C-alpha atoms as a printed R data frame, in Angstrom:
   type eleno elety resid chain resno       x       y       z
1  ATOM     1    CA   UNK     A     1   0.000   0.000   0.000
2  ATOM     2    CA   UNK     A     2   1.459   3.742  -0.826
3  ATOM     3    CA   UNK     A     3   2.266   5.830   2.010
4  ATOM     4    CA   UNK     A     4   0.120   9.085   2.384
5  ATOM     5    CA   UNK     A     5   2.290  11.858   0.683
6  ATOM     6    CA   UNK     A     6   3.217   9.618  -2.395
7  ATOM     7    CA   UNK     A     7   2.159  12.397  -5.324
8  ATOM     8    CA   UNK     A     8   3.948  15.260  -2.975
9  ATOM     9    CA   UNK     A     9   7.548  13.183  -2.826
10 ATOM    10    CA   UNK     A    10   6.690  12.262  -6.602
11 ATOM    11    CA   UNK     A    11   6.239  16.264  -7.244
12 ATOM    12    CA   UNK     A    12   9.274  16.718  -5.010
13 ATOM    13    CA   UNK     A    13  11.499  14.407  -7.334
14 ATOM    14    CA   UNK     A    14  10.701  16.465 -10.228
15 ATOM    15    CA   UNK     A    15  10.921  19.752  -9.350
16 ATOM    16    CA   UNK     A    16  13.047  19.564  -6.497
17 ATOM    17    CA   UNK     A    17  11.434  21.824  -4.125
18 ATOM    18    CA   UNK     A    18  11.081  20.784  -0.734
19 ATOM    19    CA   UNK     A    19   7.822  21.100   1.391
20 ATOM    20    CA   UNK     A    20   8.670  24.469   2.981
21 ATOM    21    CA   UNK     A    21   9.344  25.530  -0.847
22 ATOM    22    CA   UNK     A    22  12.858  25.202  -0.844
23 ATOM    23    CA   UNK     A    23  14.797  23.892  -3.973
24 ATOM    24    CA   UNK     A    24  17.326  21.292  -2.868
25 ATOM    25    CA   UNK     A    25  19.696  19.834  -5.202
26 ATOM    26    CA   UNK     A    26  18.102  21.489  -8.410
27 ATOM    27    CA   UNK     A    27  20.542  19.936 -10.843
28 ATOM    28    CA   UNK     A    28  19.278  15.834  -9.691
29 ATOM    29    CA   UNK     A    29  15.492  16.389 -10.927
30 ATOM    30    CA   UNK     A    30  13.665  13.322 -12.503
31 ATOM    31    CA   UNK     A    31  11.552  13.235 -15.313
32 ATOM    32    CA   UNK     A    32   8.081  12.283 -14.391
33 ATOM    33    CA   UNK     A    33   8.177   9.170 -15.596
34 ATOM    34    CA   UNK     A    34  11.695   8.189 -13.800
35 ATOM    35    CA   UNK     A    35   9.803   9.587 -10.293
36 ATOM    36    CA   UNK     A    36   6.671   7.167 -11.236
37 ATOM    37    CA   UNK     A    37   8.766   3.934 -11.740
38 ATOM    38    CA   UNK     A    38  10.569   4.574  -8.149
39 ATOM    39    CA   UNK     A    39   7.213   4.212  -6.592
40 ATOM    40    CA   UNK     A    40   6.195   1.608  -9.248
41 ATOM    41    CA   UNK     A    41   8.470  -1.018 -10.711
42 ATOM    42    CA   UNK     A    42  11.802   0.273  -8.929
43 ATOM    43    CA   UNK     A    43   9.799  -0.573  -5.423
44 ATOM    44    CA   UNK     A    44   8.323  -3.444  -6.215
45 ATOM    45    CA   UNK     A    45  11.962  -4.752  -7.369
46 ATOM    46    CA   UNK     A    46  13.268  -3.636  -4.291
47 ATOM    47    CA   UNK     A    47  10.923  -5.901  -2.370
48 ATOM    48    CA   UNK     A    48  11.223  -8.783  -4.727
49 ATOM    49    CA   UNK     A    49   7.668  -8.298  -5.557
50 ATOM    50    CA   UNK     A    50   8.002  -7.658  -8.895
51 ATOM    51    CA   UNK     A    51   6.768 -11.437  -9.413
52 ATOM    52    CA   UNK     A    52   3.361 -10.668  -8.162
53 ATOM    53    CA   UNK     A    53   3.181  -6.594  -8.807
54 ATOM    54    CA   UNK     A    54   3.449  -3.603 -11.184
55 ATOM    55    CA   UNK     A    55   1.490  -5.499 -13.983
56 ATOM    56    CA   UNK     A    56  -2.165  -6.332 -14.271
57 ATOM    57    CA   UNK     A    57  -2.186  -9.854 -14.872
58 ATOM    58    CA   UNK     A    58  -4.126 -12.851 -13.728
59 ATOM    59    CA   UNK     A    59  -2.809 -14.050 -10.884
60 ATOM    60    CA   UNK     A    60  -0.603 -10.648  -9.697
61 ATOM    61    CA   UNK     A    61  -1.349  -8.365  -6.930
62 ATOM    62    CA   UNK     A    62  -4.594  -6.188  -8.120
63 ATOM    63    CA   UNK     A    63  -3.509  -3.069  -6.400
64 ATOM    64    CA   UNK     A    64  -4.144   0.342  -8.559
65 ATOM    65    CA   UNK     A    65  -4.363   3.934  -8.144
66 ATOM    66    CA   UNK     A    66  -6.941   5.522 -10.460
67 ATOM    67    CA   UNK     A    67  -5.560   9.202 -10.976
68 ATOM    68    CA   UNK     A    68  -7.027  12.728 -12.262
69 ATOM    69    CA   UNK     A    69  -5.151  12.662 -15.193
70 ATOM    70    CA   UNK     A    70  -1.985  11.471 -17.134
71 ATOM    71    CA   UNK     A    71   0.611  12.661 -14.795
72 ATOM    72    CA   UNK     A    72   3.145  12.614 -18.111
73 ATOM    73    CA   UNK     A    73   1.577  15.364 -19.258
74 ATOM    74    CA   UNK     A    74   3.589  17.198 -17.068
75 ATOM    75    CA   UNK     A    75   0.665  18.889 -14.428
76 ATOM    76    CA   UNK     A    76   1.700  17.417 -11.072
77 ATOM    77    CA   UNK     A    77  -0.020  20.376  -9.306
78 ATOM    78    CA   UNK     A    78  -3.329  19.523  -9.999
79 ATOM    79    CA   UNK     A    79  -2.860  15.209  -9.812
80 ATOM    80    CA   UNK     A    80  -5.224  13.677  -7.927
81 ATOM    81    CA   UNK     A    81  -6.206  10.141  -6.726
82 ATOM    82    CA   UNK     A    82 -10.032   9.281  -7.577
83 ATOM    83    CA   UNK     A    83  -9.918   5.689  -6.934
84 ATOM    84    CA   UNK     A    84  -7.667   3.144  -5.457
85 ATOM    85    CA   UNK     A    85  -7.739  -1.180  -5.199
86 ATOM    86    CA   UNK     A    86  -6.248  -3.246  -3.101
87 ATOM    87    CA   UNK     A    87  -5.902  -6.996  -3.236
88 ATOM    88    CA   UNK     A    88  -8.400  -6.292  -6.246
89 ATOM    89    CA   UNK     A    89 -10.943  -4.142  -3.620
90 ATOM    90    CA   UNK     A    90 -12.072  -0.976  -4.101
91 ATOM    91    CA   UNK     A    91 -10.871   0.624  -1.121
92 ATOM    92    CA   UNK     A    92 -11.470   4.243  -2.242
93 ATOM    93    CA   UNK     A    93 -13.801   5.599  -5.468
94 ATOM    94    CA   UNK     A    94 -14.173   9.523  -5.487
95 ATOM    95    CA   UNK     A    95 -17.600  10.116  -6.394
């Protein structure tokens, strides 16, 4: 399950800018994509889950984050979730 603050460290990667607005270490931004596969594929790797996770297939983990919009379209300000499953359960639909 994603810890609260997920989209804000996502937002953080990319732009760099820190929670009290500071910009830390401009020059090591990530793409948007890059910053979406370290909370994606790059952590399920890193718990040897990537057997069971990251891909919607029968048999795999059905855990999913329904979003606003295509984050790689670049508007990270305005991203937000609408709907997420767990163990293939809807644990939270915005209406």
């Amino acid at each position: 399950m994603a810890v609260p603050g997920v989209l804000k460290a996502i937002r953080a990667a990319v732009t760099r800018i820190d929670a009290e607005g500071l910009v830390f270490q401009e020059n090591e931004t990530l793409d948007v994509a890059r910053a979406l596969r370290g909370y994606t594929t790059d952590a399920a790797y890193a718990i040897h889950a990537e057997h069971r996770s990251v891909l919607l297939y029968l048999g795999f983990d059905a855990d999913v984050v329904v979003l606003s919009h295509n984050p790689l379209d670049g508007n990270l300000d305005a991203l937000e979730v609408h709907g997420t499953m767990l163990a293939g359960t809807w644990t939270k639909v915005l209406d």
